[in-house]
Structure formats: structure tokens, C-alpha cells
PDB file of C-alpha atoms in Angstrom:
ATOM      1  CA  ASP A   1     119.449 127.413 116.459  1.00  0.00           C
ATOM      2  CA  GLY A   2     117.416 130.472 117.390  1.00  0.00           C
ATOM      3  CA  ASP A   3     118.328 133.346 115.197  1.00  0.00           C
ATOM      4  CA  LEU A   4     121.810 131.623 114.446  1.00  0.00           C
ATOM      5  CA  LYS A   5     122.330 129.977 111.319  1.00  0.00           C
ATOM      6  CA  PHE A   6     125.283 127.464 110.277  1.00  0.00           C
ATOM      7  CA  SER A   7     126.384 125.357 107.367  1.00  0.00           C
ATOM      8  CA  LEU A   8     125.340 121.755 107.342  1.00  0.00           C
ATOM      9  CA  GLU A   9     128.974 120.715 106.826  1.00  0.00           C
ATOM     10  CA  SER A  10     130.297 122.683 109.893  1.00  0.00           C
ATOM     11  CA  VAL A  11     127.389 121.245 112.133  1.00  0.00           C
ATOM     12  CA  LYS A  12     128.580 117.776 111.132  1.00  0.00           C
ATOM     13  CA  LYS A  13     132.084 118.733 111.839  1.00  0.00           C
ATOM     14  CA  LEU A  14     130.790 119.956 115.240  1.00  0.00           C
ATOM     15  CA  LYS A  15     129.305 116.835 116.111  1.00  0.00           C
ATOM     16  CA  GLU A  16     132.357 114.731 115.122  1.00  0.00           C
ATOM     17  CA  LEU A  17     134.414 116.950 117.562  1.00  0.00           C
ATOM     18  CA  MET A  18     131.739 116.436 120.294  1.00  0.00           C
ATOM     19  CA  ASP A  19     131.533 112.792 119.692  1.00  0.00           C
ATOM     20  CA  GLU A  20     135.299 112.096 119.739  1.00  0.00           C
ATOM     21  CA  ASN A  21     135.539 114.086 123.167  1.00  0.00           C
ATOM     22  CA  ARG A  22     132.943 112.143 124.952  1.00  0.00           C
ATOM     23  CA  SER A  23     134.425 108.738 123.802  1.00  0.00           C
ATOM     24  CA  ILE A  24     137.981 109.414 124.838  1.00  0.00           C
ATOM     25  CA  ASN A  25     137.682 107.869 128.352  1.00  0.00           C
ATOM     26  CA  PRO A  26     134.503 106.368 129.241  1.00  0.00           C
ATOM     27  CA  ARG A  27     135.139 106.721 133.068  1.00  0.00           C
ATOM     28  CA  MET A  28     135.323 110.457 132.741  1.00  0.00           C
ATOM     29  CA  VAL A  29     132.199 111.067 131.384  1.00  0.00           C
ATOM     30  CA  VAL A  30     131.777 114.711 129.868  1.00  0.00           C
ATOM     31  CA  SER A  31     128.375 116.436 130.716  1.00  0.00           C
ATOM     32  CA  LYS A  32     126.652 117.243 127.402  1.00  0.00           C
ATOM     33  CA  THR A  33     125.585 120.555 128.788  1.00  0.00           C
ATOM     34  CA  THR A  34     128.987 121.798 130.029  1.00  0.00           C
ATOM     35  CA  TYR A  35     131.168 120.546 127.389  1.00  0.00           C
ATOM     36  CA  SER A  36     132.290 123.203 124.957  1.00  0.00           C
ATOM     37  CA  PRO A  37     134.447 122.576 121.746  1.00  0.00           C
ATOM     38  CA  CYS A  38     135.740 125.994 121.690  1.00  0.00           C
ATOM     39  CA  ASN A  39     139.352 124.830 122.521  1.00  0.00           C
ATOM     40  CA  GLU A  40     139.344 121.971 119.653  1.00  0.00           C
ATOM     41  CA  LYS A  41     141.717 123.125 116.790  1.00  0.00           C
ATOM     42  CA  ASP A  42     139.414 121.619 114.198  1.00  0.00           C
ATOM     43  CA  LEU A  43     136.416 123.728 115.419  1.00  0.00           C
ATOM     44  CA  PRO A  44     135.142 125.381 112.071  1.00  0.00           C
ATOM     45  CA  GLU A  45     135.719 129.355 112.310  1.00  0.00           C
ATOM     46  CA  GLU A  46     131.873 130.073 111.891  1.00  0.00           C
ATOM     47  CA  PHE A  47     131.463 128.958 115.466  1.00  0.00           C
ATOM     48  CA  GLN A  48     134.058 131.333 116.889  1.00  0.00           C
ATOM     49  CA  ALA A  49     131.068 133.996 117.831  1.00  0.00           C
ATOM     50  CA  VAL A  50     129.343 131.368 119.594  1.00  0.00           C
ATOM     51  CA  CYS A  51     132.316 130.496 121.559  1.00  0.00           C
ATOM     52  CA  LYS A  52     131.848 134.011 123.024  1.00  0.00           C
ATOM     53  CA  ARG A  53     128.523 133.498 124.213  1.00  0.00           C
ATOM     54  CA  GLU A  54     127.537 132.212 127.959  1.00  0.00           C
ATOM     55  CA  ASP A  55     125.119 129.569 126.499  1.00  0.00           C
ATOM     56  CA  ALA A  56     127.707 127.989 123.862  1.00  0.00           C
ATOM     57  CA  PRO A  57     127.406 124.519 125.437  1.00  0.00           C
ATOM     58  CA  MET A  58     123.887 124.566 125.181  1.00  0.00           C
ATOM     59  CA  ILE A  59     123.736 125.725 121.569  1.00  0.00           C
ATOM     60  CA  PHE A  60     126.428 123.063 120.437  1.00  0.00           C
ATOM     61  CA  GLU A  61     124.507 120.256 122.008  1.00  0.00           C
ATOM     62  CA  ARG A  62     121.438 121.491 120.337  1.00  0.00           C
ATOM     63  CA  LEU A  63     123.261 121.784 116.963  1.00  0.00           C
ATOM     64  CA  SER A  64     124.842 118.278 117.430  1.00  0.00           C
ATOM     65  CA  MET A  65     121.393 116.805 118.095  1.00  0.00           C
ATOM     66  CA  ALA A  66     120.099 118.193 114.950  1.00  0.00           C
ATOM     67  CA  VAL A  67     122.320 116.291 112.891  1.00  0.00           C
ATOM     68  CA  ARG A  68     122.118 112.970 114.908  1.00  0.00           C
ATOM     69  CA  ASP A  69     121.232 111.148 112.057  1.00  0.00           C
ATOM     70  CA  ALA A  70     123.104 112.988 109.149  1.00  0.00           C
ATOM     71  CA  ASP A  71     121.262 110.905 106.625  1.00  0.00           C
ATOM     72  CA  LEU A  72     117.865 112.089 107.507  1.00  0.00           C
ATOM     73  CA  CYS A  73     119.192 115.548 107.786  1.00  0.00           C
ATOM     74  CA  GLU A  74     120.191 115.500 104.185  1.00  0.00           C
ATOM     75  CA  ILE A  75     117.266 114.131 103.025  1.00  0.00           C
ATOM     76  CA  CYS A  76     115.194 117.073 104.823  1.00  0.00           C
ATOM     77  CA  ALA A  77     113.317 114.987 107.596  1.00  0.00           C
ATOM     78  CA  ASN A  78     114.628 117.383 110.229  1.00  0.00           C
ATOM     79  CA  ALA A  79     113.079 120.451 110.484  1.00  0.00           C
ATOM     80  CA  ALA A  80     116.387 122.136 111.453  1.00  0.00           C
ATOM     81  CA  CYS A  81     117.992 121.320 108.460  1.00  0.00           C
ATOM     82  CA  SER A  82     117.830 123.878 105.705  1.00  0.00           C
ATOM     83  CA  GLY A  83     118.173 124.109 102.188  1.00  0.00           C
ATOM     84  CA  CYS A  84     115.590 121.659 101.107  1.00  0.00           C
ATOM     85  CA  PHE A  85     113.799 122.051  97.582  1.00  0.00           C
TER      86      PHE A  85
END
């Protein structure tokens, strides 16, 4: 995301956390642009620096969208994914 780089596994974990939080109670829909997983105990350590940023919720949302379909990401169909040979 911009000049920030994260491992694919960490971004997948982030997406899991974000998806779990949104499906807890369908009546209390959490806005995608305001939710931040920074208080989640399972948040990968490499995201701690992002949590200190004012734009953290938007960064997390963009990262989550980048791995929306993990299979496509792993075969390098998504330009946001790296490590392709």
C-alpha cells in the first residue's frame, strides 16, 4: 500500500480479522472506513506501525481488498501481490 510492504500471510490474517469483526452482529454493521483491527490480539506485529497512523482504517481496508480472492493473489493475478516469478 503506497510505500508500505507487508507479507502475504500477514495480510491474509488481517483480512480474516476484519471479516470476523464485520460478521459478528449483522445489525451493527461496522463501517469499512472506520474499523481498525489495532485492538485485536491476533493482529500481526508488522501492522503495529500502521496503527499509529491517522489513515490506518483506510490502509487496512485497501490491504484486505488486495487479498479478497486469495487464490488469485497467490497465482499473481493481483498487481498488489508481490513475489511472482
